[in-house]
């Protein structure tokens, strides 16, 4: 049980990569709080993953600071602390570069970059208060480096997340908080099926 005694929070955890992360953390002995904008689904997922004594669900829109703060507060209230934060929530929108609407740009940046910033900051404040360090994991993407035109806003947000990770790692190192990024390739999640493989150009670029 590698994570016995640890408490983790995972955003975007009702399905896909986030759910898989939460499932593995629980299998390794951690207590886990999972957040997702789909409140009904994240509650259902929590029930499927484990007992209330091990896992809690919180409806969380990561683009809203108060929601992210509530996610962290729930971990502390339920399990006494926070050791690991995984900023996994993300969305993608499929547009020709010259046709990207402002509101869609704002939506993607709001979830993928601003949401990750809120997660890093909220988790770090709690970890600093605890005085015992911690780990913050930002789920980036190969798209931070790979330019797929149909996914321009997604790529921009993940590039920003990489720099957020680098800056936060330096800023939080004195507090014994490690900030790391993970940049997976294409994983066939629901988001990939709808936002990426729905575009012939994006599919060809990925494959």
Short mmCIF file of C-alpha atoms in Angstrom, two decimals:
data_model
loop_
_atom_site.label_atom_id
_atom_site.label_comp_id
_atom_site.label_asym_id
_atom_site.label_seq_id
_atom_site.Cartn_x
_atom_site.Cartn_y
_atom_site.Cartn_z
CA UNK A 1 0.00 0.00 0.00
CA UNK A 2 2.36 2.69 -1.27
CA UNK A 3 -0.01 5.56 -0.45
CA UNK A 4 -1.35 4.37 2.88
CA UNK A 5 -2.00 7.36 5.13
CA UNK A 6 -1.99 9.83 2.22
CA UNK A 7 -4.87 12.07 1.13
CA UNK A 8 -5.30 13.09 -2.51
CA UNK A 9 -7.66 15.32 -4.48
CA UNK A 10 -8.26 14.78 -8.19
CA UNK A 11 -10.17 17.12 -10.51
CA UNK A 12 -12.01 15.99 -13.61
CA UNK A 13 -12.36 12.60 -11.96
CA UNK A 14 -15.88 11.47 -12.86
CA UNK A 15 -14.57 9.63 -15.91
CA UNK A 16 -11.52 8.99 -18.06
CA UNK A 17 -7.99 9.68 -16.87
CA UNK A 18 -9.12 11.35 -13.64
CA UNK A 19 -11.22 8.38 -12.63
CA UNK A 20 -8.34 6.00 -13.41
CA UNK A 21 -5.98 8.09 -11.26
CA UNK A 22 -8.42 8.08 -8.35
CA UNK A 23 -8.96 4.35 -8.71
CA UNK A 24 -5.22 3.67 -8.56
CA UNK A 25 -4.71 5.98 -5.59
CA UNK A 26 -7.44 4.13 -3.70
CA UNK A 27 -5.93 0.76 -4.62
CA UNK A 28 -2.61 1.98 -3.23
CA UNK A 29 -4.20 2.92 0.10
CA UNK A 30 -4.89 6.65 -0.20
CA UNK A 31 -8.02 8.52 0.81
CA UNK A 32 -9.32 10.44 -2.20
CA UNK A 33 -11.60 13.39 -2.88
CA UNK A 34 -12.77 13.52 -6.48
CA UNK A 35 -14.13 16.64 -8.15
CA UNK A 36 -15.96 17.11 -11.43
CA UNK A 37 -18.31 19.64 -12.99
CA UNK A 38 -20.85 16.82 -13.48
CA UNK A 39 -22.09 16.54 -9.91
CA UNK A 40 -24.38 13.56 -10.48
CA UNK A 41 -21.74 11.56 -12.33
CA UNK A 42 -18.94 12.29 -9.87
CA UNK A 43 -21.18 11.18 -6.99
CA UNK A 44 -21.97 7.97 -8.89
CA UNK A 45 -18.27 7.43 -9.60
CA UNK A 46 -17.39 7.86 -5.93
CA UNK A 47 -19.93 5.20 -5.02
CA UNK A 48 -18.42 2.83 -7.55
CA UNK A 49 -14.83 3.47 -6.49
CA UNK A 50 -15.05 2.88 -2.76
CA UNK A 51 -16.61 3.38 0.64
CA UNK A 52 -17.48 6.84 2.02
CA UNK A 53 -14.71 6.28 4.54
CA UNK A 54 -12.20 6.29 1.66
CA UNK A 55 -13.59 8.52 -1.09
CA UNK A 56 -15.69 11.68 -1.28
CA UNK A 57 -17.18 13.50 -4.26
CA UNK A 58 -17.50 17.25 -4.77
CA UNK A 59 -19.20 19.01 -7.67
CA UNK A 60 -16.39 21.24 -8.90
CA UNK A 61 -16.14 23.79 -11.69
CA UNK A 62 -12.40 24.39 -11.65
CA UNK A 63 -12.77 27.69 -13.48
CA UNK A 64 -14.29 29.04 -10.26
CA UNK A 65 -11.84 29.61 -7.42
CA UNK A 66 -14.50 29.02 -4.75
CA UNK A 67 -15.24 25.55 -6.13
CA UNK A 68 -11.57 24.55 -6.06
CA UNK A 69 -11.18 25.93 -2.55
CA UNK A 70 -14.19 23.84 -1.51
CA UNK A 71 -12.62 20.71 -2.99
CA UNK A 72 -9.48 21.21 -0.91
CA UNK A 73 -11.52 22.08 2.17
CA UNK A 74 -13.51 18.86 1.76
CA UNK A 75 -10.31 16.82 1.78
CA UNK A 76 -9.22 18.47 5.01
CA UNK A 77 -12.63 18.20 6.65
CA UNK A 78 -13.09 14.55 5.65
CA UNK A 79 -9.57 13.21 6.05
CA UNK A 80 -7.61 15.81 8.03
CA UNK A 81 -5.08 16.97 5.45
CA UNK A 82 -4.05 17.09 1.79
CA UNK A 83 -0.88 15.42 0.52
CA UNK A 84 -1.44 15.17 -3.23
CA UNK A 85 -3.32 17.38 -5.68
CA UNK A 86 -3.94 16.26 -9.27
CA UNK A 87 -5.09 19.00 -11.64
CA UNK A 88 -6.61 16.82 -14.31
CA UNK A 89 -9.80 18.63 -15.38
CA UNK A 90 -9.68 19.69 -19.00
CA UNK A 91 -11.81 20.48 -22.02
CA UNK A 92 -11.13 20.83 -25.74
CA UNK A 93 -12.95 22.74 -28.47
CA UNK A 94 -12.61 22.07 -32.17
CA UNK A 95 -12.35 25.20 -34.36
CA UNK A 96 -10.51 26.53 -37.35
CA UNK A 97 -7.96 29.00 -35.97
CA UNK A 98 -9.51 32.04 -37.64
CA UNK A 99 -12.98 31.10 -36.41
CA UNK A 100 -12.29 30.61 -32.69
CA UNK A 101 -14.95 32.58 -30.77
CA UNK A 102 -13.82 34.60 -27.78
CA UNK A 103 -16.16 32.73 -25.45
CA UNK A 104 -14.71 29.36 -26.53
CA UNK A 105 -11.17 30.62 -26.01
CA UNK A 106 -12.15 31.83 -22.55
CA UNK A 107 -13.84 28.52 -21.72
CA UNK A 108 -10.81 26.38 -22.59
CA UNK A 109 -8.28 28.67 -20.93
CA UNK A 110 -10.60 29.02 -17.93
CA UNK A 111 -10.73 25.29 -17.27
CA UNK A 112 -7.35 24.06 -18.47
CA UNK A 113 -5.06 26.88 -17.35
CA UNK A 114 -6.87 29.07 -14.85
CA UNK A 115 -8.41 25.98 -13.27
CA UNK A 116 -4.98 24.41 -12.87
CA UNK A 117 -3.65 27.64 -11.36
CA UNK A 118 -6.50 27.68 -8.85
CA UNK A 119 -5.74 24.04 -8.02
CA UNK A 120 -2.03 24.64 -7.53
CA UNK A 121 -2.63 27.69 -5.38
CA UNK A 122 -5.37 26.18 -3.20
CA UNK A 123 -3.45 22.96 -2.62
CA UNK A 124 -0.19 24.78 -1.94
CA UNK A 125 -1.77 27.07 0.64
CA UNK A 126 -3.08 24.04 2.51
CA UNK A 127 0.22 22.18 2.25
CA UNK A 128 2.17 25.20 3.49
CA UNK A 129 -0.20 25.51 6.45
CA UNK A 130 0.33 21.84 7.26
CA UNK A 131 4.10 22.24 7.13
CA UNK A 132 4.66 18.74 5.80
CA UNK A 133 5.19 19.37 2.10
CA UNK A 134 3.28 17.61 -0.64
CA UNK A 135 3.00 16.85 -4.33
CA UNK A 136 1.02 18.70 -7.00
CA UNK A 137 0.58 16.98 -10.36
CA UNK A 138 -0.54 18.90 -13.43
CA UNK A 139 -1.93 16.77 -16.25
CA UNK A 140 -0.61 18.45 -19.38
CA UNK A 141 -0.51 16.91 -22.86
CA UNK A 142 1.71 16.19 -25.81
CA UNK A 143 -0.38 18.95 -27.41
CA UNK A 144 1.63 21.47 -25.41
CA UNK A 145 4.31 20.84 -28.06
CA UNK A 146 2.34 19.41 -30.99
CA UNK A 147 0.47 21.98 -33.08
CA UNK A 148 -2.87 20.52 -34.18
CA UNK A 149 -4.69 23.43 -35.79
CA UNK A 150 -8.18 22.24 -34.90
CA UNK A 151 -7.14 22.16 -31.23
CA UNK A 152 -5.40 25.53 -31.04
CA UNK A 153 -6.95 26.68 -27.77
CA UNK A 154 -6.28 23.31 -26.13
CA UNK A 155 -2.64 23.40 -27.22
CA UNK A 156 -2.22 26.97 -25.94
CA UNK A 157 -3.73 26.05 -22.59
CA UNK A 158 -1.43 23.06 -22.16
CA UNK A 159 1.63 25.09 -23.13
CA UNK A 160 0.61 27.57 -20.45
CA UNK A 161 0.15 24.73 -17.98
CA UNK A 162 3.73 23.59 -18.59
CA UNK A 163 5.04 27.04 -17.71
CA UNK A 164 2.71 27.20 -14.70
CA UNK A 165 4.23 23.92 -13.55
CA UNK A 166 7.78 25.22 -13.96
CA UNK A 167 7.11 28.49 -12.13
CA UNK A 168 5.19 26.81 -9.31
CA UNK A 169 7.90 24.19 -8.87
CA UNK A 170 10.48 26.90 -8.20
CA UNK A 171 8.16 28.99 -6.03
CA UNK A 172 7.03 26.10 -3.84
CA UNK A 173 10.27 24.13 -3.52
CA UNK A 174 11.26 25.97 -0.29
CA UNK A 175 8.05 24.58 1.26
CA UNK A 176 8.98 21.01 0.26
CA UNK A 177 6.16 20.93 -2.26
CA UNK A 178 7.02 19.19 -5.53
CA UNK A 179 5.13 20.36 -8.61
CA UNK A 180 5.37 18.04 -11.60
CA UNK A 181 3.73 17.76 -14.99
CA UNK A 182 2.61 14.70 -16.91
CA UNK A 183 2.15 15.04 -20.67
CA UNK A 184 0.38 11.97 -22.04
CA UNK A 185 -0.16 11.24 -25.68
CA UNK A 186 -3.58 10.44 -27.08
CA UNK A 187 -5.72 8.29 -24.77
CA UNK A 188 -9.15 7.28 -26.05
CA UNK A 189 -11.26 9.08 -23.46
CA UNK A 190 -14.71 10.55 -24.07
CA UNK A 191 -13.13 13.97 -24.63
CA UNK A 192 -10.80 12.60 -27.30
CA UNK A 193 -13.67 10.85 -29.07
CA UNK A 194 -15.84 13.97 -29.20
CA UNK A 195 -13.38 16.86 -29.43
CA UNK A 196 -10.47 15.36 -31.35
CA UNK A 197 -11.57 12.38 -33.40
CA UNK A 198 -14.64 14.30 -34.57
CA UNK A 199 -12.25 16.35 -36.73
CA UNK A 200 -10.64 14.64 -39.73
CA UNK A 201 -7.69 17.05 -39.60
CA UNK A 202 -7.14 16.43 -35.90
CA UNK A 203 -7.47 12.67 -36.32
CA UNK A 204 -4.88 12.62 -39.11
CA UNK A 205 -2.48 14.77 -37.08
CA UNK A 206 -2.78 12.50 -34.05
CA UNK A 207 -2.51 9.24 -35.97
#
